[in-house]
Coordinates of C-alpha atoms in Angstrom, one line a residue:
M653 CA -122.2 72.7 -119.2
A654 CA -118.5 73.7 -119.8
S655 CA -116.3 72.9 -122.1
R656 CA -113.1 70.9 -122.4
K657 CA -110.5 72.1 -123.2
K658 CA -107.8 69.3 -124.7
T659 CA -104.0 68.9 -124.2
R660 CA -100.9 68.0 -125.3
P661 CA -98.9 65.7 -123.8
A662 CA -95.7 67.1 -122.8
E663 CA -92.8 66.5 -125.6
Q664 CA -89.7 63.7 -124.4
P665 CA -86.0 64.6 -125.3
V666 CA -85.8 62.8 -128.1
D667 CA -81.8 60.7 -127.2
N668 CA -80.2 60.4 -130.4
A669 CA -77.4 58.4 -128.7
A670 CA -78.8 55.1 -130.9
N671 CA -77.4 57.6 -134.1
D672 CA -74.4 58.3 -133.3
A673 CA -73.1 54.9 -133.5
V674 CA -69.9 54.6 -134.5
K675 CA -69.3 52.6 -137.7
L676 CA -65.6 51.6 -139.2
G677 CA -65.4 51.5 -142.8
P678 CA -63.0 49.2 -144.7
L679 CA -59.4 49.4 -144.4
F680 CA -57.8 49.3 -147.6
G681 CA -61.5 47.9 -149.6
I682 CA -61.3 45.2 -147.2
G683 CA -64.1 45.6 -145.0
P684 CA -64.2 45.3 -141.3
H685 CA -66.2 41.7 -140.9
H686 CA -62.9 40.6 -142.7
Y687 CA -60.3 42.3 -140.9
I688 CA -60.9 42.9 -137.5
P689 CA -60.5 38.8 -136.6
F690 CA -57.3 39.6 -138.0
L691 CA -56.3 42.2 -135.4
Y692 CA -57.1 40.2 -132.4
L693 CA -55.4 37.7 -134.0
G694 CA -52.6 39.7 -134.3
A695 CA -52.5 40.8 -130.7
L696 CA -52.8 37.3 -130.0
V697 CA -49.5 36.2 -131.8
L698 CA -47.6 39.6 -130.1
L699 CA -48.6 38.7 -126.6
L700 CA -47.6 35.1 -126.5
F701 CA -44.2 36.2 -128.8
G702 CA -44.0 38.0 -125.5
L703 CA -44.2 35.7 -122.8
L704 CA -43.1 33.2 -124.7
V705 CA -40.3 33.8 -126.6
L706 CA -39.3 37.2 -126.3
P707 CA -37.4 36.7 -122.9
G708 CA -34.7 33.5 -124.3
I709 CA -34.2 36.1 -127.3
L710 CA -32.9 39.1 -124.5
Q711 CA -32.3 36.2 -121.9
H712 CA -31.4 33.3 -123.6
G713 CA -29.2 31.0 -120.1
S714 CA -30.0 29.8 -117.4
R715 CA -31.1 29.0 -113.4
V716 CA -27.8 27.6 -112.7
S717 CA -27.8 26.5 -108.5
F718 CA -24.5 26.0 -107.1
E719 CA -23.9 23.9 -104.8
S720 CA -21.2 22.5 -102.8
D721 CA -20.6 20.3 -99.5
P722 CA -19.4 22.0 -98.1
R723 CA -21.7 24.6 -98.0
G724 CA -20.3 27.8 -98.0
A725 CA -17.2 28.1 -100.6
E726 CA -17.4 31.5 -102.5
V727 CA -18.4 30.9 -106.2
Y728 CA -16.1 32.7 -109.2
L729 CA -17.4 33.0 -112.6
N730 CA -14.2 33.4 -115.0
G731 CA -12.5 35.2 -112.1
T732 CA -15.0 37.7 -111.1
R733 CA -17.2 36.9 -107.5
T734 CA -20.7 36.2 -107.5
G735 CA -21.5 34.6 -104.3
A736 CA -21.5 31.7 -101.7
T737 CA -22.6 28.2 -102.5
P738 CA -25.7 27.0 -102.1
L739 CA -26.2 30.1 -104.7
E740 CA -28.5 30.4 -107.4
M741 CA -28.4 32.8 -110.4
F742 CA -28.8 33.8 -114.1
V743 CA -26.3 33.0 -116.5
P744 CA -26.2 34.6 -119.8
S745 CA -25.5 31.1 -122.2
G746 CA -21.4 30.8 -123.0
S747 CA -18.2 29.2 -121.5
Y748 CA -17.3 29.6 -118.0
R749 CA -14.1 28.8 -116.1
V750 CA -15.5 28.2 -112.6
E751 CA -13.5 28.1 -109.1
Y752 CA -14.7 27.0 -105.9
R753 CA -13.3 28.8 -103.1
L754 CA -12.9 27.9 -99.4
P755 CA -10.4 27.9 -96.6
G756 CA -8.7 25.0 -96.0
I757 CA -10.5 23.5 -98.7
T758 CA -7.8 22.2 -102.3
P759 CA -9.9 24.7 -105.0
E760 CA -12.4 23.5 -107.8
V761 CA -12.3 24.8 -111.0
F762 CA -13.9 22.8 -113.8
E763 CA -15.4 24.2 -117.3
L764 CA -18.9 25.1 -117.0
D765 CA -21.1 25.2 -120.8
V766 CA -24.2 27.0 -119.9
S767 CA -27.2 26.9 -123.3
G768 CA -30.4 29.0 -123.2
R769 CA -34.1 28.3 -123.6
L770 CA -36.3 29.9 -126.9
F771 CA -39.3 28.4 -126.3
G772 CA -40.5 29.3 -122.9
S773 CA -37.8 30.4 -120.4
L774 CA -40.0 32.8 -119.0
L775 CA -42.5 30.7 -117.5
F776 CA -40.2 27.6 -117.4
P777 CA -36.4 28.4 -117.6
R778 CA -34.0 26.2 -118.2
R779 CA -32.3 25.0 -114.7
V780 CA -28.6 24.0 -114.7
V781 CA -27.0 22.3 -111.0
S782 CA -23.8 22.6 -110.8
Y783 CA -22.5 20.2 -107.6
R784 CA -18.9 20.0 -105.9
H785 CA -17.7 18.1 -103.4
L786 CA -14.8 19.6 -102.6
A787 CA -12.0 17.9 -101.1
L788 CA -10.1 19.4 -97.7
D789 CA -6.5 20.6 -98.0
E790 CA -5.1 18.2 -95.1
A791 CA -1.8 20.7 -95.2
R792 CA -4.3 23.1 -93.8
L793 CA -6.3 21.3 -91.5
T794 CA -4.9 23.5 -88.2
S795 CA -5.6 26.9 -90.6
V796 CA -9.1 25.6 -90.7
L797 CA -9.7 24.2 -86.9
S798 CA -7.7 28.4 -86.2
S799 CA -9.5 30.2 -88.7
A800 CA -12.9 29.4 -87.2
V801 CA -11.7 29.6 -82.8
R802 CA -10.5 33.3 -84.1
D803 CA -13.9 34.1 -85.9
Y804 CA -16.1 32.5 -83.6
A805 CA -14.1 34.0 -80.0
A806 CA -13.8 37.4 -82.1
W807 CA -18.0 37.3 -82.5
A808 CA -17.7 36.8 -78.4
A809 CA -15.7 39.8 -77.7
V810 CA -18.4 42.2 -80.1
G811 CA -20.7 41.7 -76.7
Q812 CA -23.8 40.4 -77.3
S813 CA -26.1 39.7 -80.0
S814 CA -29.7 40.7 -81.3
R815 CA -32.4 40.7 -83.9
Q816 CA -30.9 44.1 -85.2
H817 CA -27.2 42.5 -84.8
R818 CA -27.1 38.7 -85.8
F819 CA -23.5 37.0 -85.3
P820 CA -23.1 34.8 -88.2
P821 CA -22.2 31.0 -87.4
V822 CA -18.6 31.2 -88.0
L823 CA -18.0 27.5 -85.9
S824 CA -20.3 25.3 -87.2
D825 CA -19.2 26.6 -90.8
G826 CA -15.8 25.6 -89.9
M827 CA -16.7 22.2 -88.6
D828 CA -18.8 21.5 -91.7
V829 CA -15.3 21.4 -93.6
L830 CA -14.3 19.4 -91.3
M831 CA -16.5 16.6 -90.9
T832 CA -18.1 16.7 -95.1
A833 CA -14.9 17.3 -97.2
A834 CA -13.9 14.8 -99.7
P835 CA -12.4 12.4 -98.8
V836 CA -14.7 10.0 -96.7
P837 CA -14.7 8.2 -94.7
I838 CA -13.0 11.2 -92.0
S839 CA -9.5 10.4 -90.9
E840 CA -8.8 10.3 -87.9
E841 CA -6.5 13.5 -87.8
R842 CA -9.5 15.8 -88.7
T843 CA -11.4 13.9 -86.4
V844 CA -9.0 15.3 -83.6
A845 CA -9.7 18.3 -84.8
G846 CA -12.9 18.7 -84.8
S847 CA -12.9 17.4 -81.1
D848 CA -10.3 20.5 -80.5
L849 CA -12.3 22.5 -82.6
L850 CA -15.2 22.4 -79.5
L851 CA -13.1 22.2 -76.8
Q852 CA -10.8 25.6 -77.3
S853 CA -14.5 27.4 -78.4
V854 CA -16.0 26.5 -75.6
A855 CA -14.9 29.5 -72.8
H856 CA -16.1 31.7 -75.4
T857 CA -20.0 30.6 -75.3
V858 CA -21.8 33.6 -73.4
D859 CA -24.2 34.4 -76.0
P860 CA -27.6 32.9 -76.6
A861 CA -26.6 33.2 -80.1
L862 CA -23.1 31.3 -79.9
L863 CA -24.6 28.7 -78.1
R864 CA -26.6 27.6 -80.5
D865 CA -23.7 28.1 -83.6
Y866 CA -22.4 26.1 -80.5
V867 CA -24.7 23.5 -80.2
R868 CA -25.2 22.5 -84.0
A869 CA -20.6 22.5 -84.7
V870 CA -21.6 19.6 -81.9
S871 CA -24.7 17.8 -83.4
Q872 CA -22.2 18.0 -86.8
F873 CA -19.6 16.2 -84.6
H874 CA -21.3 13.6 -83.7
N875 CA -23.4 13.5 -87.1
A876 CA -20.4 13.3 -89.2
G877 CA -21.9 16.7 -91.0
A878 CA -25.7 14.5 -91.5
A879 CA -28.9 15.5 -90.2
L880 CA -29.5 14.3 -86.2
G881 CA -30.0 11.0 -85.7
P882 CA -30.9 8.9 -82.8
G883 CA -27.1 7.6 -82.4
G884 CA -26.1 11.4 -83.4
L885 CA -27.8 12.8 -80.4
V886 CA -26.7 9.8 -77.5
E887 CA -23.2 11.1 -78.5
T888 CA -24.1 14.7 -78.2
V889 CA -25.9 14.2 -75.1
R890 CA -22.5 12.6 -73.5
F891 CA -20.3 15.0 -74.9
F892 CA -22.1 17.7 -72.8
A893 CA -22.0 14.8 -70.0
H894 CA -18.6 14.5 -70.5
L895 CA -18.0 17.8 -70.3
H896 CA -19.7 18.8 -67.3
N897 CA -17.5 16.0 -65.5
S898 CA -14.1 17.2 -66.3
A899 CA -15.1 21.5 -66.0
E900 CA -18.0 21.4 -63.3
A901 CA -18.6 24.8 -63.4
L902 CA -20.0 24.4 -66.8
P903 CA -23.7 25.2 -65.8
V904 CA -22.3 28.6 -64.4
L905 CA -21.4 28.7 -68.7
L906 CA -24.7 27.9 -69.5
S907 CA -26.6 30.6 -67.6
E908 CA -24.6 33.4 -69.2
A909 CA -25.4 31.6 -72.5
L910 CA -29.1 31.2 -71.8
P911 CA -31.7 33.4 -73.2
R912 CA -32.7 36.1 -70.7
R913 CA -35.9 34.0 -69.7
E914 CA -34.0 30.6 -69.6
S915 CA -30.9 32.0 -67.6
E916 CA -33.2 33.7 -65.1
Q917 CA -35.2 30.7 -64.4
L918 CA -31.0 29.0 -64.4
N919 CA -30.3 31.4 -62.2
S920 CA -33.3 31.0 -59.3
N921 CA -33.5 27.0 -59.2
A922 CA -32.1 25.9 -56.0
E923 CA -30.1 23.4 -56.9
F924 CA -28.3 25.6 -58.6
R925 CA -27.7 28.4 -56.4
S926 CA -26.2 25.8 -53.8
F927 CA -23.8 24.3 -56.5
V928 CA -22.5 28.6 -57.0
D929 CA -22.2 28.9 -53.2
R930 CA -20.5 25.8 -52.2
K931 CA -17.9 26.7 -55.0
T932 CA -17.8 30.1 -54.4
T933 CA -17.0 29.2 -50.4
A934 CA -14.1 26.4 -51.3
M935 CA -12.6 28.7 -53.3
V936 CA -13.2 31.9 -50.0
A937 CA -11.9 28.7 -47.4
L938 CA -8.4 28.3 -50.0
S939 CA -7.6 31.9 -50.8
Y940 CA -6.9 32.6 -47.2
E941 CA -4.9 30.0 -46.6
E942 CA -1.4 30.6 -45.5
L943 CA 0.7 31.5 -48.3
P944 CA 4.3 30.1 -48.2
T945 CA 6.7 32.3 -45.8
E946 CA 9.8 30.0 -46.4
L947 CA 10.3 30.9 -49.8
P948 CA 13.1 30.2 -51.6
G949 CA 15.5 33.1 -52.6
E950 CA 16.8 31.7 -55.2
R951 CA 18.4 33.6 -58.1
R952 CA 20.1 33.6 -61.4
T953 CA 21.5 35.3 -64.0
L954 CA 20.7 34.7 -67.6
L955 CA 21.8 36.3 -70.1
G956 CA 22.5 39.9 -68.1
T957 CA 18.6 39.6 -66.7
S958 CA 18.3 38.4 -63.1
F959 CA 15.7 35.6 -62.5
A960 CA 14.0 34.7 -59.2
R961 CA 12.8 31.2 -58.7
V962 CA 8.6 30.8 -57.7
P963 CA 8.1 27.4 -55.9
E964 CA 5.1 25.5 -57.2
G965 CA 1.2 25.4 -55.2
R966 CA -2.4 25.7 -55.2
V967 CA -3.2 29.0 -56.7
P968 CA -6.6 30.6 -56.3
L969 CA -6.8 32.0 -58.7
G970 CA -9.3 34.9 -59.6
Q971 CA -10.5 35.5 -56.4
S972 CA -10.3 39.2 -55.1
R973 CA -8.2 40.3 -52.1
Q974 CA -10.0 43.8 -51.9
G975 CA -13.9 42.0 -50.8
R976 CA -15.2 42.0 -54.5
E977 CA -17.9 40.3 -56.0
P978 CA -16.2 37.7 -58.9
S979 CA -18.2 38.1 -61.9
T980 CA -20.4 35.2 -62.7
L981 CA -18.2 34.2 -65.7
Q982 CA -14.6 34.6 -63.3
L983 CA -15.8 32.3 -60.6
P984 CA -12.3 31.5 -59.4
W985 CA -11.1 28.4 -59.7
S986 CA -7.6 26.6 -58.0
K987 CA -4.7 25.3 -59.8
D988 CA -2.2 23.7 -59.7
I989 CA 1.8 25.4 -61.1
A990 CA 4.2 23.7 -60.7
S991 CA 7.9 25.8 -59.7
F992 CA 9.6 28.8 -61.7
E993 CA 11.8 31.3 -62.6
I994 CA 10.4 35.1 -63.2
M995 CA 12.3 38.0 -64.5
E996 CA 12.5 40.0 -61.7
H997 CA 11.7 43.0 -63.7
T998 CA 10.0 43.8 -67.2
V999 CA 12.1 43.9 -69.9
T1000 CA 13.5 46.9 -70.5
R1001 CA 14.9 49.1 -74.2
A1002 CA 18.6 48.1 -72.6
D1003 CA 17.4 44.8 -73.6
Y1004 CA 15.1 44.7 -76.1
S1005 CA 18.1 47.2 -78.2
R1006 CA 20.2 44.0 -77.5
F1007 CA 17.7 42.2 -79.7
L1008 CA 16.9 44.2 -82.2
A1009 CA 20.3 44.6 -82.9
D1010 CA 20.4 39.8 -84.4
N1011 CA 16.9 40.6 -85.7
P1012 CA 16.9 43.7 -88.0
M1013 CA 13.6 43.1 -89.3
W1014 CA 11.7 43.9 -86.0
R1015 CA 14.2 47.4 -85.7
P1016 CA 11.9 50.8 -86.1
E1017 CA 12.6 50.9 -89.4
N1018 CA 10.6 48.5 -90.5
V1019 CA 7.3 49.6 -89.2
E1020 CA 5.8 48.9 -92.5
E1021 CA 6.7 46.1 -93.2
L1022 CA 5.2 45.0 -90.0
V1023 CA 1.9 46.8 -89.9
D1024 CA 0.9 44.6 -93.2
A1025 CA 2.6 41.3 -92.0
G1026 CA 0.0 42.3 -89.0
F1027 CA 2.2 41.6 -86.1
V1028 CA 2.4 45.0 -84.9
T1029 CA 0.6 48.2 -85.7
Q1030 CA 1.8 52.2 -86.8
D1031 CA 2.5 52.9 -83.3
Y1032 CA 5.4 50.0 -83.1
L1033 CA 8.0 51.5 -81.0
R1034 CA 6.5 55.2 -81.2
D1035 CA 9.0 56.8 -78.7
W1036 CA 12.1 54.8 -79.3
F1037 CA 14.1 57.7 -80.0
D1038 CA 12.3 60.7 -77.5
D1039 CA 14.1 60.2 -74.4
M1040 CA 15.7 56.2 -75.3
N1041 CA 16.5 56.3 -70.6
P1042 CA 17.9 52.5 -71.6
A1043 CA 16.3 51.3 -67.9
L1044 CA 12.8 52.2 -68.7
P1045 CA 10.4 49.8 -69.6
V1046 CA 10.5 49.1 -73.3
T1047 CA 6.3 49.7 -74.6
F1048 CA 5.1 50.0 -77.9
V1049 CA 5.3 46.1 -77.9
S1050 CA 2.8 44.0 -79.6
Y1051 CA 2.3 40.8 -78.6
Y1052 CA 4.1 39.2 -81.5
A1053 CA 7.3 41.6 -80.8
A1054 CA 7.3 39.7 -77.0
E1055 CA 6.6 36.4 -78.9
A1056 CA 10.3 37.4 -80.9
Y1057 CA 12.1 38.3 -78.4
A1058 CA 11.0 35.4 -75.9
E1059 CA 12.5 33.4 -78.8
W1060 CA 15.1 35.2 -79.3
F1061 CA 15.5 34.2 -75.5
H1062 CA 15.3 31.1 -75.7
S1063 CA 17.2 29.8 -77.9
R1064 CA 20.3 31.4 -76.3
V1065 CA 19.6 30.5 -73.4
S1066 CA 18.5 26.6 -74.2
N1067 CA 22.4 26.5 -75.9
A1068 CA 23.8 27.7 -72.7
H1069 CA 21.5 25.2 -70.9
P1070 CA 20.1 22.3 -72.5
G1071 CA 16.7 21.4 -70.9
L1072 CA 15.8 25.4 -70.0
S1073 CA 12.7 27.0 -71.9
A1074 CA 12.4 31.2 -72.4
R1075 CA 8.7 32.1 -72.7
L1076 CA 5.9 34.5 -71.8
P1077 CA 4.4 33.8 -68.4
R1078 CA 1.0 31.8 -67.9
E1079 CA -1.5 34.3 -66.3
A1080 CA -2.2 31.2 -63.5
E1081 CA 2.2 32.4 -63.0
F1082 CA 1.6 36.1 -63.1
E1083 CA -0.8 35.5 -60.3
W1084 CA 0.8 32.8 -58.4
A1085 CA 4.6 35.1 -58.4
T1086 CA 2.6 38.4 -57.2
L1087 CA 0.4 37.0 -54.4
L1088 CA 3.6 35.6 -53.2
D1089 CA 5.4 38.5 -54.2
G1090 CA 3.3 41.0 -51.9
S1091 CA 3.1 43.1 -55.2
D1092 CA -0.3 44.5 -54.3
L1093 CA 0.5 45.0 -50.8
F1094 CA 2.9 47.9 -51.3
P1095 CA 2.3 51.1 -53.5
G1096 CA 3.0 50.7 -57.1
N1097 CA 3.5 53.1 -59.4
F1098 CA 0.1 53.9 -59.8
R1099 CA -2.2 56.8 -61.2
E1100 CA -2.1 58.4 -57.1
R1101 CA 1.3 58.9 -57.1
P1102 CA 2.9 62.1 -59.3
N1103 CA 4.1 60.3 -62.4
A1104 CA 4.6 61.4 -65.9
G1105 CA 4.8 57.9 -67.7
P1106 CA 6.3 54.7 -66.0
R1107 CA 9.5 54.4 -64.2
P1108 CA 12.9 52.7 -64.8
A1109 CA 11.9 49.0 -65.0
A1110 CA 14.3 48.5 -61.5
E1111 CA 13.3 51.3 -59.6
G1112 CA 11.1 51.3 -56.2
E1113 CA 9.9 49.0 -53.6
S1114 CA 10.8 45.2 -54.4
G1115 CA 8.4 42.5 -53.4
N1116 CA 8.7 39.0 -50.9
L1117 CA 10.6 37.8 -54.0
G1118 CA 12.2 40.5 -55.2
L1119 CA 10.6 41.5 -58.0
Y1120 CA 10.1 45.1 -59.2
H1121 CA 6.2 46.1 -60.0
M1122 CA 4.2 42.8 -60.7
Q1123 CA 1.3 46.0 -59.8
G1124 CA 1.8 49.3 -62.2
N1125 CA 4.1 50.5 -63.9
V1126 CA 2.5 48.6 -67.1
W1127 CA 0.5 46.2 -68.2
E1128 CA 2.4 43.1 -69.0
W1129 CA 1.5 41.1 -72.4
Q1130 CA 0.8 36.9 -71.2
L1131 CA 1.3 33.5 -72.7
D1132 CA -2.9 32.8 -72.5
Y1133 CA -5.8 34.0 -75.6
F1134 CA -8.5 35.0 -73.0
A1135 CA -11.9 33.7 -73.0
P1136 CA -14.3 35.3 -71.3
G1137 CA -15.3 31.8 -69.6
A1138 CA -11.8 30.3 -69.4
Y1139 CA -12.0 30.2 -65.1
L1140 CA -15.1 28.2 -65.8
M1141 CA -13.6 25.1 -68.0
G1142 CA -10.8 25.1 -65.3
E1143 CA -8.1 22.8 -66.5
A1144 CA -10.5 20.8 -68.7
V1145 CA -9.6 22.8 -71.2
E1146 CA -7.3 25.1 -72.8
S1147 CA -8.8 27.9 -75.2
A1148 CA -7.8 29.4 -77.7
G1149 CA -8.7 32.9 -79.3
V1150 CA -7.9 35.7 -81.1
E1151 CA -6.7 38.5 -77.8
R1152 CA -3.8 37.6 -75.8
V1153 CA -4.7 38.3 -71.5
V1154 CA -3.0 41.2 -70.3
R1155 CA -2.1 42.0 -66.0
G1156 CA -1.0 44.2 -64.0
G1157 CA -1.9 47.6 -64.4
S1158 CA 0.2 50.5 -65.5
W1159 CA 0.8 54.1 -64.1
V1160 CA -3.1 55.2 -65.9
N1161 CA -4.7 53.0 -63.5
S1162 CA -6.0 53.7 -59.8
S1163 CA -4.5 51.0 -57.1
N1164 CA -8.0 50.5 -56.2
E1165 CA -9.2 48.7 -59.8
I1166 CA -5.7 46.4 -60.2
E1167 CA -5.2 43.6 -58.0
P1168 CA -3.4 40.1 -58.9
S1169 CA -6.9 38.3 -60.4
T1170 CA -7.8 41.1 -62.6
R1171 CA -6.9 39.8 -65.8
G1172 CA -7.5 42.6 -69.0
A1173 CA -7.2 41.5 -73.2
Q1174 CA -5.9 43.5 -76.4
H1175 CA -5.2 42.4 -79.7
P1176 CA -1.8 40.6 -80.3
S1177 CA -1.2 43.2 -83.2
W1178 CA -2.1 45.9 -80.7
C1179 CA 1.2 48.9 -79.8
S1180 CA 0.9 50.3 -76.9
P1181 CA 2.3 53.3 -74.4
F1182 CA 0.8 52.1 -71.3
L1183 CA 2.0 47.5 -72.4
G1184 CA 5.1 45.5 -71.9
F1185 CA 6.6 42.4 -71.0
R1186 CA 9.0 40.2 -69.3
L1187 CA 9.3 37.0 -69.3
V1188 CA 9.4 33.2 -67.5
V1189 CA 12.1 29.8 -67.3
V1190 CA 10.8 27.0 -66.5
S1191 CA 11.9 23.5 -67.1
G1192 CA 11.3 21.6 -70.6
E1193 CA 8.5 19.8 -70.0
Q1194 CA 6.3 23.6 -69.2
S1195 CA 7.1 25.3 -72.3

């Protein structure tokens, strides 16, 4: 029997890891089982110190909430602007001189002592509320009103808002000042100013963002700045109903201001389309009524300048004589015009030089001072010494310069003729005079004629009233503020704004671009080689 050989099992590798354990030795003769708990305790103490104590040492102060009624007041700490209410910020401990500033509000100045919390300030900071009920400066009530309307109109002139380009709520901010500032109850003067704010700005509401701002301002007005309640809601609805009754084309303005989807729904509504068609048809019928054929032909010379009398009449404003379809915002409307007198030609350089002789402030050498005051741009009277043909229309003049000339002219005319008033024309008066004069029916000084600038003010063909260049030669400043939806409001409201209307076209325009209903807008400080002016004379009650 064969023998069996015994085999030894294979040796397993020895795991020495168990033998490699690190053993802590004594520290300063103290064994690990004594000093390790103290190390953990020290780390915990440091962590708690870093969380609960160190922040109070490094940033010793308080979280201060600056609040006010009205909101939006600028906050100044020791003369440095830090933001506007409502504002929350960390303020280091110490004493501060705090000032709240807001246009139309009496500045509020007070001392504020800020302390801090040493323990737990990171997790539980000390909080302070600094609230002030600001008082309205009644003497500046008009400035609050005009500032809000100007800002609102300026945003309307920008174009369309978007998610990337949002319009600030300037109108409701202005209403907030009028309705929530001290003292209370609100005075009748402030209530009237709030009503004027809404009426003067409605014709600028041509964008969804502006519409939201406008509705919010209406709500604030009828709720005295408080949250909307049942009574305020009823008054808000009544306000829009009253506005619709006095300005029947308000739905057309609404169709322009609504967001696109809602606007399309309104424009597709059969009743709305019927309303627009009825209004347009009525205006077309009025525009084809015969204009007066027997014109007064009366003339009057005032301060060496000839004026022609324009009879009263009912004017179809905004109607195209060339068959153009009106834009939605310029749906034609009618207006009754009282009789007035208008300059036969624009103010000339000779006329303006007499004004400058009596008013040194407006001389061209003072342009820097006028620019600083915001009355003109650097181009004011830029060509004054180039040719100095005294018969040419004066150009490179701003609205403010034209207004100053009108005041100078008025002061001299009213002394000699009590009861008369001289001023710039309203755009309805200018359009009516242009229609009666027939200025659009014969060639004016437009781009089609070979020219290198304006012609002499009284040169060329005059119209039925004996007027020169009511169309062409130079654009002319008008008294009215420009509002995109002004025609839709009719005579219900008189808009305010930031830009002024210009009329008539100039020598750089094509004749097929300009007609009696054409209206443009310019900032009142703008000075241009294409822009001049003429005056009208009216009785005292029309001034």
